Coordinates of C-alpha atoms and ligand atoms in Angstrom, one line a residue:
X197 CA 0.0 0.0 0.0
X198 CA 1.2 3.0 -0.7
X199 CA 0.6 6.8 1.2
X200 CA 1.3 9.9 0.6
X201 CA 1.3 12.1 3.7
X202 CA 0.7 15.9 3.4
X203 CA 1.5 18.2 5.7
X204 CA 2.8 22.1 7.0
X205 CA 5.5 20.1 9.2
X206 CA 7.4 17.2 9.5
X207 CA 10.2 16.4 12.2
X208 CA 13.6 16.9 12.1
X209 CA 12.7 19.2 8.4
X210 CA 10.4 21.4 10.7
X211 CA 8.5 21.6 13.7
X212 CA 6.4 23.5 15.4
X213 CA 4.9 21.1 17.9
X214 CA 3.5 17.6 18.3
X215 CA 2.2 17.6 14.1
X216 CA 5.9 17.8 13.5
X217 CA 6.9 14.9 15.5
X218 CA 4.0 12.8 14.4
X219 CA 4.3 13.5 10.8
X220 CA 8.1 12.4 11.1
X221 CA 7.4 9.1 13.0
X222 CA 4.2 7.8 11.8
X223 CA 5.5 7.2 8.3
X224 CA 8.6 5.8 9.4
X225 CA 6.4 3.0 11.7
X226 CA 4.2 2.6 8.2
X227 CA 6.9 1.4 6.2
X228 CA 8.8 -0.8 8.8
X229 CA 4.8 -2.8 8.6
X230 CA 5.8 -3.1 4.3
X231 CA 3.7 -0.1 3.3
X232 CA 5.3 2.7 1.1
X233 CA 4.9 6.3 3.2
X234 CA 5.7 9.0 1.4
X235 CA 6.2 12.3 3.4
X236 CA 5.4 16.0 1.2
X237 CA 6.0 19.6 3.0
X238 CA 6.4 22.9 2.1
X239 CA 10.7 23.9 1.0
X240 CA 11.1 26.2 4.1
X241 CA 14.6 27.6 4.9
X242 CA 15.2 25.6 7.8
X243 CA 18.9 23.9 8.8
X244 CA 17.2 20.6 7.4
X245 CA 17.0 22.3 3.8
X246 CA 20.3 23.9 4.7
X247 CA 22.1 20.7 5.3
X248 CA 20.7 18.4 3.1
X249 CA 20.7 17.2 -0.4
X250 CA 17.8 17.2 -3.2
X251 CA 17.3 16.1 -6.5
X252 CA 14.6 18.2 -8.6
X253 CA 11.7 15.3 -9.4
X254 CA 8.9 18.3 -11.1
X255 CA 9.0 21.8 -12.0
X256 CA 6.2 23.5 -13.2
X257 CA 3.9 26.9 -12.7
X258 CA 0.7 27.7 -11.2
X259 CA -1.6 30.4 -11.3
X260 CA -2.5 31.7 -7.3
X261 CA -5.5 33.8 -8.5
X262 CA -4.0 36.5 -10.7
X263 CA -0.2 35.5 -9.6
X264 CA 2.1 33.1 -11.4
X265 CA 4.5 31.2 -9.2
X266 CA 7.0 28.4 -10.0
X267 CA 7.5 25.3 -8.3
X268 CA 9.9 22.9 -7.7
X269 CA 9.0 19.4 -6.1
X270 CA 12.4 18.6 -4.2
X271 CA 13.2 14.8 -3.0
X272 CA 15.6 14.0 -0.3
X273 CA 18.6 12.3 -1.8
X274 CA 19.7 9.8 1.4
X275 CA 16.6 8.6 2.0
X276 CA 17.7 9.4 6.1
X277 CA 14.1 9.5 7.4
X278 CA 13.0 5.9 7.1
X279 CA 10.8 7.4 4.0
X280 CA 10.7 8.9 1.0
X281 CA 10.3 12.8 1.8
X282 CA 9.1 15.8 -1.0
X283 CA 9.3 19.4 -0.4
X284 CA 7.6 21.4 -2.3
X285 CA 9.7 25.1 -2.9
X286 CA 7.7 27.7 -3.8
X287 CA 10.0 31.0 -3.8
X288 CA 7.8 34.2 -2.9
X289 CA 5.5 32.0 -0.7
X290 CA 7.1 29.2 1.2
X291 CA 10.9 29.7 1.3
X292 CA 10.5 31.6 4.5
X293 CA 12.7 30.8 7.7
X294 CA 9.6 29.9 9.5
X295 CA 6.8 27.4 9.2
X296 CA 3.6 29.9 10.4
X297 CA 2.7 33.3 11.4
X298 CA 3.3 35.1 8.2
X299 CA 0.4 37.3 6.7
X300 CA 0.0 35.7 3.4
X301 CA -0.4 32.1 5.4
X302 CA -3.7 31.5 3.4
X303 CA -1.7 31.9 0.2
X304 CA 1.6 29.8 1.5
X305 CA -0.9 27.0 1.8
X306 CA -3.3 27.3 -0.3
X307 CA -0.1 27.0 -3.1
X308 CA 1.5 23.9 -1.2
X309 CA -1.8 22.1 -1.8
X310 CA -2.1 23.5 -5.4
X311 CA 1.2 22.7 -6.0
X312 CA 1.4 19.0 -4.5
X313 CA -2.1 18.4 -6.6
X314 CA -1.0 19.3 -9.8
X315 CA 2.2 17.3 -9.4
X316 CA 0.3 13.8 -7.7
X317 CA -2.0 14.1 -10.7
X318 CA 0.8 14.1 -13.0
X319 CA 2.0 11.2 -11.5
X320 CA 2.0 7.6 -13.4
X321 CA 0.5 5.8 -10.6
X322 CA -2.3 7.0 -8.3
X323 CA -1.1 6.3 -4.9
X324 CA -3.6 4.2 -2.6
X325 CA -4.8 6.9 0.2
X326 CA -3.8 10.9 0.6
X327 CA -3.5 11.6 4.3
X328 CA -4.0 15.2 5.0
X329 CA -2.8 16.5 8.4
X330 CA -4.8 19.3 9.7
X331 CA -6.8 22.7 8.1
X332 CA -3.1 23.4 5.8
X333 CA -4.4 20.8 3.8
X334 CA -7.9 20.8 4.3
X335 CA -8.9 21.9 0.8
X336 CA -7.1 18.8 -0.7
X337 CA -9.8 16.0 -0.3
X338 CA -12.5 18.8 -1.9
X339 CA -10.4 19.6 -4.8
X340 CA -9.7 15.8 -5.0
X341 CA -13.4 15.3 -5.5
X342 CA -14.6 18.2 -7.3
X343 CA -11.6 20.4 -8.7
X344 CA -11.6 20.4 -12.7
X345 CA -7.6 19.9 -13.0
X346 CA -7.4 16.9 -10.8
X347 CA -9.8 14.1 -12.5
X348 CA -6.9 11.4 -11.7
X349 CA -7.2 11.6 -8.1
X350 CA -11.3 11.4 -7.9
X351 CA -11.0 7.8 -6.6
X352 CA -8.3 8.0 -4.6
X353 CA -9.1 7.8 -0.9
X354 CA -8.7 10.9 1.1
X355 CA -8.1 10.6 5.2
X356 CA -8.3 14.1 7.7
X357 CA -6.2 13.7 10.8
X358 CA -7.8 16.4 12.9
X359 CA -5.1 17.7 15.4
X360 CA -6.0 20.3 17.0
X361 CA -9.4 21.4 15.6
X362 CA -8.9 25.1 17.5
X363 CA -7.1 25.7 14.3
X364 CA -9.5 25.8 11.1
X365 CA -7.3 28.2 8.7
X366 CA -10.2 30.3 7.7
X367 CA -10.8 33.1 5.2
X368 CA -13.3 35.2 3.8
X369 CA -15.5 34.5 0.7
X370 CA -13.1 37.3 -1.4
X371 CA -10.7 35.0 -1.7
X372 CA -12.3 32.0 -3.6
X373 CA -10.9 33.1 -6.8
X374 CA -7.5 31.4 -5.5
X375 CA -8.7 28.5 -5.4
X376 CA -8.6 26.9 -9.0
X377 CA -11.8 26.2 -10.4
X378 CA -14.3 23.4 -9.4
X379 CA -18.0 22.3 -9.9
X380 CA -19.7 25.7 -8.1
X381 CA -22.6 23.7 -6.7
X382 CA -20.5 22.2 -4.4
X383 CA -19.5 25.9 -2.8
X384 CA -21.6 24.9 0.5
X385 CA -18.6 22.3 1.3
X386 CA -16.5 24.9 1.2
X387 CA -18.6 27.1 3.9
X388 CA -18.5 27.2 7.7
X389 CA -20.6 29.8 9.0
X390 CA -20.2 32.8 6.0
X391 CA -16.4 32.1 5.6
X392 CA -14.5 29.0 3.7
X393 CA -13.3 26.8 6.3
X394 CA -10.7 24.2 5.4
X395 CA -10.9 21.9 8.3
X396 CA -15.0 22.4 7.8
X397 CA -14.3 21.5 4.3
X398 CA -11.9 18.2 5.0
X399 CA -14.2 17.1 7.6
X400 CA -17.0 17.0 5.0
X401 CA -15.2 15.6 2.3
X402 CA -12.3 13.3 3.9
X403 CA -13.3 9.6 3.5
X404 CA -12.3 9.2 6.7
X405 CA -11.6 11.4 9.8
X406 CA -9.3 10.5 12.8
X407 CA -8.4 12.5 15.5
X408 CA -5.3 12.1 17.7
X409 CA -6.6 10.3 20.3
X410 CA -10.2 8.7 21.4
X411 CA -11.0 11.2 24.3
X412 CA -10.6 14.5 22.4
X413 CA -12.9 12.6 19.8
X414 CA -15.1 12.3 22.5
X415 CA -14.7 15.7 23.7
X416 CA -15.1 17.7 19.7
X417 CA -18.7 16.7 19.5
X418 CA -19.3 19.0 21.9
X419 CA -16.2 21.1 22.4
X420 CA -14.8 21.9 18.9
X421 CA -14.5 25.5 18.1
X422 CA -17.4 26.0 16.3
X423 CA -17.6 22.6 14.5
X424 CA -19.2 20.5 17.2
X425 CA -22.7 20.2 14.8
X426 CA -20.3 19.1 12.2
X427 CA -18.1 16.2 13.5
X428 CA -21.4 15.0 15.0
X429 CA -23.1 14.8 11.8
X430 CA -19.7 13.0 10.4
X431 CA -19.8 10.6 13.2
X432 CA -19.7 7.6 10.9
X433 CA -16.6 8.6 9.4
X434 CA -14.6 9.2 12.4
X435 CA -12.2 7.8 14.6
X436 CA -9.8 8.2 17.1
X437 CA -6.7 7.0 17.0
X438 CA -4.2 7.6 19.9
X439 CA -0.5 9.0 18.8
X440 CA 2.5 6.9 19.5
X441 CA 6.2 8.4 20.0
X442 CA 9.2 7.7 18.0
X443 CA 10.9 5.3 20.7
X444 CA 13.7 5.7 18.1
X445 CA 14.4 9.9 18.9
X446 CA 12.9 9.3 22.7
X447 CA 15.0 7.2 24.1
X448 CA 17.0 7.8 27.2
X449 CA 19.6 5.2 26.9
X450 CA 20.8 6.9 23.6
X451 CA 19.3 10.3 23.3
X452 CA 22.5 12.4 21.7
X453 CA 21.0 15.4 24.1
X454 CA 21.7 14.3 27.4
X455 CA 24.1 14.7 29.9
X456 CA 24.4 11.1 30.9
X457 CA 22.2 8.5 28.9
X458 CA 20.3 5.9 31.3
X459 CA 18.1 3.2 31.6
X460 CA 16.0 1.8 33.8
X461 CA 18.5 0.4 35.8
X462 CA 20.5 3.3 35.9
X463 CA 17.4 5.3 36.5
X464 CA 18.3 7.2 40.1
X465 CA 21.8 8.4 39.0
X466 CA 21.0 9.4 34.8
X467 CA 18.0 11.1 36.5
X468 CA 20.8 12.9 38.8
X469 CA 23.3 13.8 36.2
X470 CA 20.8 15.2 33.9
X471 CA 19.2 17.2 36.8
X472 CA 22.1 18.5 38.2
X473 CA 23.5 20.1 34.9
X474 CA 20.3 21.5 34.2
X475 CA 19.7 23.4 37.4
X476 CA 23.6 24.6 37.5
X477 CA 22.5 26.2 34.1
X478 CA 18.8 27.5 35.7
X479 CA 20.4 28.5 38.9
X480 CA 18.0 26.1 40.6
X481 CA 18.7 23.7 43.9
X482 CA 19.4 19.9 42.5
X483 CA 18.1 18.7 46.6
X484 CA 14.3 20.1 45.6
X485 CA 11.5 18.7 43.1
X486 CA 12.0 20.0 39.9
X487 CA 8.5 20.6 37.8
X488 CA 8.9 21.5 34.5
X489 CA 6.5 22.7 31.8
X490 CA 7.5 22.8 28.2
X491 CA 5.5 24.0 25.2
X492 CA 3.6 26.1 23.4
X493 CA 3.0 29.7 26.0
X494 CA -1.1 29.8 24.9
X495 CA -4.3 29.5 26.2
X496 CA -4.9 25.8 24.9
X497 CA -1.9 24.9 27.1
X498 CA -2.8 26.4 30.4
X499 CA -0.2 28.8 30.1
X500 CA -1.4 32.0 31.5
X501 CA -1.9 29.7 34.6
X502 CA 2.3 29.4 35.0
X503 CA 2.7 32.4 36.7
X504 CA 0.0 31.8 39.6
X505 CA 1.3 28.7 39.6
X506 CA 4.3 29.2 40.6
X507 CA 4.4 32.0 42.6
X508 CA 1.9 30.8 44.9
X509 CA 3.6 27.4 45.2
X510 CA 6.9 29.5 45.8
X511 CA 5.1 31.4 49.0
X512 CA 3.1 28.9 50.4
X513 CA 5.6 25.8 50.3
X514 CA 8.9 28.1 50.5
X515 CA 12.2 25.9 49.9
X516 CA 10.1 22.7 48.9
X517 CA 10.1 22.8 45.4
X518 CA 11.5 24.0 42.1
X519 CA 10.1 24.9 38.5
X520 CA 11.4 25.7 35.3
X521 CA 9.5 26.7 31.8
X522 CA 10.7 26.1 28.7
X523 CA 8.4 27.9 25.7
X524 CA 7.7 30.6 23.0
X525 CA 4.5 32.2 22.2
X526 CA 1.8 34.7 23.8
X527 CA 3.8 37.6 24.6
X528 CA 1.5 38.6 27.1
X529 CA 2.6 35.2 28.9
X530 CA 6.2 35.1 27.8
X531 CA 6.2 38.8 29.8
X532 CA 4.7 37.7 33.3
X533 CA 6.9 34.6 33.2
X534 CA 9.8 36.5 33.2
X535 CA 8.3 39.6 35.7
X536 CA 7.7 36.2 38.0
X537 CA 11.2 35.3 37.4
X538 CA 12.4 38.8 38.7
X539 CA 10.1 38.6 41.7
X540 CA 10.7 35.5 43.4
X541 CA 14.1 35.4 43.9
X542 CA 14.6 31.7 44.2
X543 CA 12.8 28.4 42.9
X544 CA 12.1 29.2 39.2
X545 CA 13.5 30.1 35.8
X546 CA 12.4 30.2 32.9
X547 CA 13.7 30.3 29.1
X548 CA 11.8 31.6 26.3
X549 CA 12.5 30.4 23.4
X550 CA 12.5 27.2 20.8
X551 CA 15.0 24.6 21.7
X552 CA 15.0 21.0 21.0
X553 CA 18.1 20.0 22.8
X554 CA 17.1 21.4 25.8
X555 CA 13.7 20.0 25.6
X556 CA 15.1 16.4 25.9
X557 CA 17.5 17.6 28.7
X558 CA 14.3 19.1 31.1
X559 CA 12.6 15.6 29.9
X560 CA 15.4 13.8 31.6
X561 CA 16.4 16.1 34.0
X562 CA 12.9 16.9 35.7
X563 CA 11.1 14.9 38.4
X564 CA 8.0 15.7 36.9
X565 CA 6.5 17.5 34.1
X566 CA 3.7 20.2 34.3
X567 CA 0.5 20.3 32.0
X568 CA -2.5 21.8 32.6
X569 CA -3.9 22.1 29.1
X570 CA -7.6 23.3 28.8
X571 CA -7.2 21.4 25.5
X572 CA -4.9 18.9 24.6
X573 CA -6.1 16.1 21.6
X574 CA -3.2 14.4 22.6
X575 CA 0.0 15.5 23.9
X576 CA 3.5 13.7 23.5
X577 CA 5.1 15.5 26.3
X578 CA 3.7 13.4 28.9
X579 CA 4.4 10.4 26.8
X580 CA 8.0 11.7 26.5
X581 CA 7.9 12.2 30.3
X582 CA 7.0 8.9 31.3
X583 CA 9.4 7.4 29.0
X584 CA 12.4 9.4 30.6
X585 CA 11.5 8.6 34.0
X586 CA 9.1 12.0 34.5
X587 CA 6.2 12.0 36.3
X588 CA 3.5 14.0 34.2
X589 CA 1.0 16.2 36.2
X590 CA -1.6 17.0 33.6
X591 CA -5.4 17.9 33.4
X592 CA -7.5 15.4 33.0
X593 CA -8.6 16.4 29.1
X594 CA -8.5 15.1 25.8
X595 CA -5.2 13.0 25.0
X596 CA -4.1 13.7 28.7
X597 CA -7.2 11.6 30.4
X598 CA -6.4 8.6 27.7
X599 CA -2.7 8.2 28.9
X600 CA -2.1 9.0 32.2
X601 CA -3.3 7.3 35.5
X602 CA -3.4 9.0 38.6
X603 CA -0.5 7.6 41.1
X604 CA -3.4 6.9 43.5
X605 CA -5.8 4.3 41.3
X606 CA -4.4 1.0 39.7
X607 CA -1.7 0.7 37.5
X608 CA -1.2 5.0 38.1
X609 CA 1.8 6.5 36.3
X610 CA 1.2 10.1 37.0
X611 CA -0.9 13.1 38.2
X612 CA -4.2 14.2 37.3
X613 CA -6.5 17.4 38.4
X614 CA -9.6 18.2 36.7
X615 CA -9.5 22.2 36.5
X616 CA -7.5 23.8 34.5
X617 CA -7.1 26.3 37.6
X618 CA -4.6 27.5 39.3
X619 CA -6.1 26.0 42.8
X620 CA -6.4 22.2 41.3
X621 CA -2.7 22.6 40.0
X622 CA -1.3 24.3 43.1
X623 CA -2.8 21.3 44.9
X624 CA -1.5 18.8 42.4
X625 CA 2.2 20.8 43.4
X626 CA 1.8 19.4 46.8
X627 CA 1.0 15.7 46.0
X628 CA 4.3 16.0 43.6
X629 CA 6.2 17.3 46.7
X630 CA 4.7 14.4 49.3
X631 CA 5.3 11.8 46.2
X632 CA 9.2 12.8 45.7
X633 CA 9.7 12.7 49.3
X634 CA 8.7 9.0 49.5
X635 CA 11.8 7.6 47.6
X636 CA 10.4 3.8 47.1
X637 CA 6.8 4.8 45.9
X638 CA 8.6 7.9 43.9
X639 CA 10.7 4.9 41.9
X640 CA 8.1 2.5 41.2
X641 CA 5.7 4.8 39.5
X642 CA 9.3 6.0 37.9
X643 CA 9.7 2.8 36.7
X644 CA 6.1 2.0 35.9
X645 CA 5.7 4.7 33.6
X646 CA 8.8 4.3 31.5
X647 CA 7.6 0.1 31.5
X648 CA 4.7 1.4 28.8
X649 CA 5.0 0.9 25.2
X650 CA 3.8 4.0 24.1
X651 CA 5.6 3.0 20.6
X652 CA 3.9 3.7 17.0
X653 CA 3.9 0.4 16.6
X654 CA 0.2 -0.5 17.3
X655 CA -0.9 3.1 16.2
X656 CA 0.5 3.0 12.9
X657 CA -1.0 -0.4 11.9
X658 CA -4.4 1.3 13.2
X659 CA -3.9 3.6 10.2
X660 CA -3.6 0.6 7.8
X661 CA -6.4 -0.9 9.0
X662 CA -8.5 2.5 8.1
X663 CA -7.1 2.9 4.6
X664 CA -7.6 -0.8 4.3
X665 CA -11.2 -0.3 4.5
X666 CA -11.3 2.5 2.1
X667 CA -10.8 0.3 -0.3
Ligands
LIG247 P1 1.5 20.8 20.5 O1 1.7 20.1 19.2 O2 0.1 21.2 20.8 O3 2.4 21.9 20.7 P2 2.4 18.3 21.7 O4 2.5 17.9 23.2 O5 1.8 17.4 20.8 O6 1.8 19.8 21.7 O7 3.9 18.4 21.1 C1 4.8 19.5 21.5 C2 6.1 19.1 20.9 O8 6.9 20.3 20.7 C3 7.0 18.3 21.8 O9 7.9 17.5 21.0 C4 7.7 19.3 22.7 O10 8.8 18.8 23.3 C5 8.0 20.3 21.6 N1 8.1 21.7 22.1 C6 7.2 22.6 22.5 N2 7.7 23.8 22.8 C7 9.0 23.7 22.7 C8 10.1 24.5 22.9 N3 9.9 25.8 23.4 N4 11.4 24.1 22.7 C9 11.5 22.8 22.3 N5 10.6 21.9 22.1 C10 9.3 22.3 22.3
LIG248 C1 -1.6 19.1 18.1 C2 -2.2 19.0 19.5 C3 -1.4 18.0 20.4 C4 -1.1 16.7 19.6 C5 -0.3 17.1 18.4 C6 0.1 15.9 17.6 O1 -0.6 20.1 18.0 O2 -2.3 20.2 20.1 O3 -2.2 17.7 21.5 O4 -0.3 15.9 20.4 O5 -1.1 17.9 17.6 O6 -1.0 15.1 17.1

């Protein structure tokens, strides 16, 4: 079987966030099973384009409304990734340093998916199923179906992984004359509420939707940004499939990034190296807890909450415990992060920024790992936690609620509160502090939570089994 993944980011060529590391391991995990994945996204200047080589496999053109812009469809010459991966350059519109945030994003994407549909069309096969990975390439199973230039790819199966549905890529009605020309009495599946809607769109005309994990399935029928009517009127066609990690890149005996690899029977002193080199660098005491948060700095993540957080676990349980925040984003949060940082002298740092090295480092170098997303379709930080040794503290939501126990039921591995408040979390602090200073219990949920497979391996033959019954 062969797929063809499409997507704005792929890991180590670009990432964001989770997308990234899913649409860099999935595909891998596909073709170890004996399928063909094949991996396309945009030609940004990142140091993957930088540092690697590419042969030219198409060149063409492409009218963007009244704009011409040329193409080039790039291939990766090592084959490095475990699959076959495309980028698509698109100078003017894509060959930008960064992945999002630009004004024209509605063009960028809307010429990525041009572009990748005019070259799969020209191809001599039809591959067996398009994967599209959230609203960048939403309008791809619609043009599939109903776009004049592309009447080679009307049978071909199309699949919507939804992965965060807070993100829809919206724009107004002006605009439709970029997108190239289709049957107009199928407009409506374009619409969402007066504007065209490309996760709307894929939802409605994807063969099949998944979403990263059962719970936040669940959850969008009647939490989903606006489109709770829809995915409940697309039931049939849904299904939620949890995310697996790349045990491969997430692995503490051989993770390149750490101080001092380890296993789990070397757990208590790799856990020891890696924490004391990263509160030398923080400025932070290697005797306390250490709770880390890493990610995105927005609302979605609970991280307007950080500052409360911490400063009232820093008055009311002085000397006890430590944090440390690693993230980019709202600069509204990124500011009181670092006025908290100036007024509690001790117990907290933080570091603003993107940085994957010292991602893996806080992974292995914290005792536990701070979450308390108000939405969260799955999350692979706590599955990264857990497999470092990290005890995740999340809120039970979404992705969150499907993967971690609470250390006080059965089989527990973690943390859980259910309000994304700073009072639930705050309390949640305290049960971290009791749980580290009981040494024995502390190592067997340690080592209970780094036991679980949380591998792609059963994940990515889920996917199969859904393309299989497109068939
Ligand atoms: P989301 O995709 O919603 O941001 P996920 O939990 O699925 O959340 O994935 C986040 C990914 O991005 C993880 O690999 C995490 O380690 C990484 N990450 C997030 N913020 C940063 C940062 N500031 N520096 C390095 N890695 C980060
Ligand atoms: C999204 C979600 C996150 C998920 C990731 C990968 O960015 O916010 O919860 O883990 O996609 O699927």
């Amino acid at each position: 079987m062969e797929i063809l993944h499409i997507s704005a980011e792929c890991y180590p060529v670009a990432k964001v966030g989770g997308l990234g590391d899913v649409v860099g391991a999935l595909p891998k995990y596909q073709h170890q099973l004996g399928s063909i994945a094949k991996v396309v996204v945009p030609a940004y200047r990142t140091k993957y384009y930088d540092t690697h080589e590419f042969d030219v496999v198409h060149q063409a053109g492409m009218w963007l409304g009244h704009d011409w812009y040329h193409f080039n469809v790039l291939k990766e010459r090592s084959n490095e990734l475990g699959f076959d991966l495309y980028l698509v350059d698109i100078p003017g519109l894509l060959d930008t340093p960064g992945v999002y945030g630009y004004p024209n994003d509605t063009e960028r994407f809307l010429a990525f998916q041009i572009a990748v549909l005019d070259w799969v069309n020209e191809w001599q096969h039809q591959p067996d199923v398009i994967h599209c990975h959230d609203h960048h390439t939403g309008l791809i199973p619609f043009l599939m179906s109903y776009g004049y230039k592309y009447p080679r790819l009307k049978e071909v199966p199309s699949v919507l992984t939804i992965h965060n549905a807070q993100y829809q890529g919206q724009f107004g009605w002006d605009k439709l004359y970029l997108i190239p020309s289709f049957d107009l009495w199928k407009s409506g599946l374009l619409d969402w509420r007066g504007a065209i809607n490309p996760l709307a769109a894929a939802i409605k005309c994807a063969w099949r939707v998944t979403t990263v994990s059962p719970g936040y399935l669940e959850e969008l029928y009647s939490a989903a940004n606006g489109l709770e009517s829809l995915i409940s009127q697309e039931r049939q066609k849904t299904v939620g499939i949890l995310n697996g990690i790349d045990t491969l890149v997430w692995d503490p005996a051989t993770d390149p990034m750490l101080t001092l690899n380890y296993n789990e029977d070397t757990l208590e002193k790799g856990k020891e190296e890696n924490k004391q080199a990263l509160c030398e660098r923080f400025g932070l005491d290697t005797a306390l807890p250490l709770i880390s948060f890493i990610g995105r700095l927005v609302g979605e993540k609970g991280a307007d909450l950080l500052p409360e957080i911490i400063d009232r676990s820093l008055h009311e349980l002085p000397g006890e415990v430590n944090f440390l925040v690693l993230g980019s984003g709202d600069p509204h949060v990124e500011w009181s992060l670092q006025q908290t940082r100036e007024e509690v002298s001790y117990g907290f740092n933080v570091h603003i920024g993107y940085n994957e090295a010292l991602s893996h480092q806080i992974y292995a170098g914290s005792d536990f790992l701070l979450m308390p997303s108000r939405v969260e379709p799955c999350g692979l930080n706590q599955l990264y936690a857990l497999r470092y040794g990290t005890i995740p503290m999340v809120r039970s939501t979404g992705g969150l609620k499907d993967t971690v126990i609470d250390f006080g039921d059965k089989d527990g591995v973690g943390i859980r509160f259910n309000q994304a408040g700073v009072w639930d979390a705050c309390y949640s602090v305290k049960r971290a502090i009791e749980l580290y200073n009981d040494a024995k219990h502390l190592r067997e949920i340690r080592l209970r939570g780094m036991h679980i497979d949380h591998s792609w391996s059963s994940s990515a033959q889920h996917y199969l089994d859904v393309y299989s019954s497109l068939k």
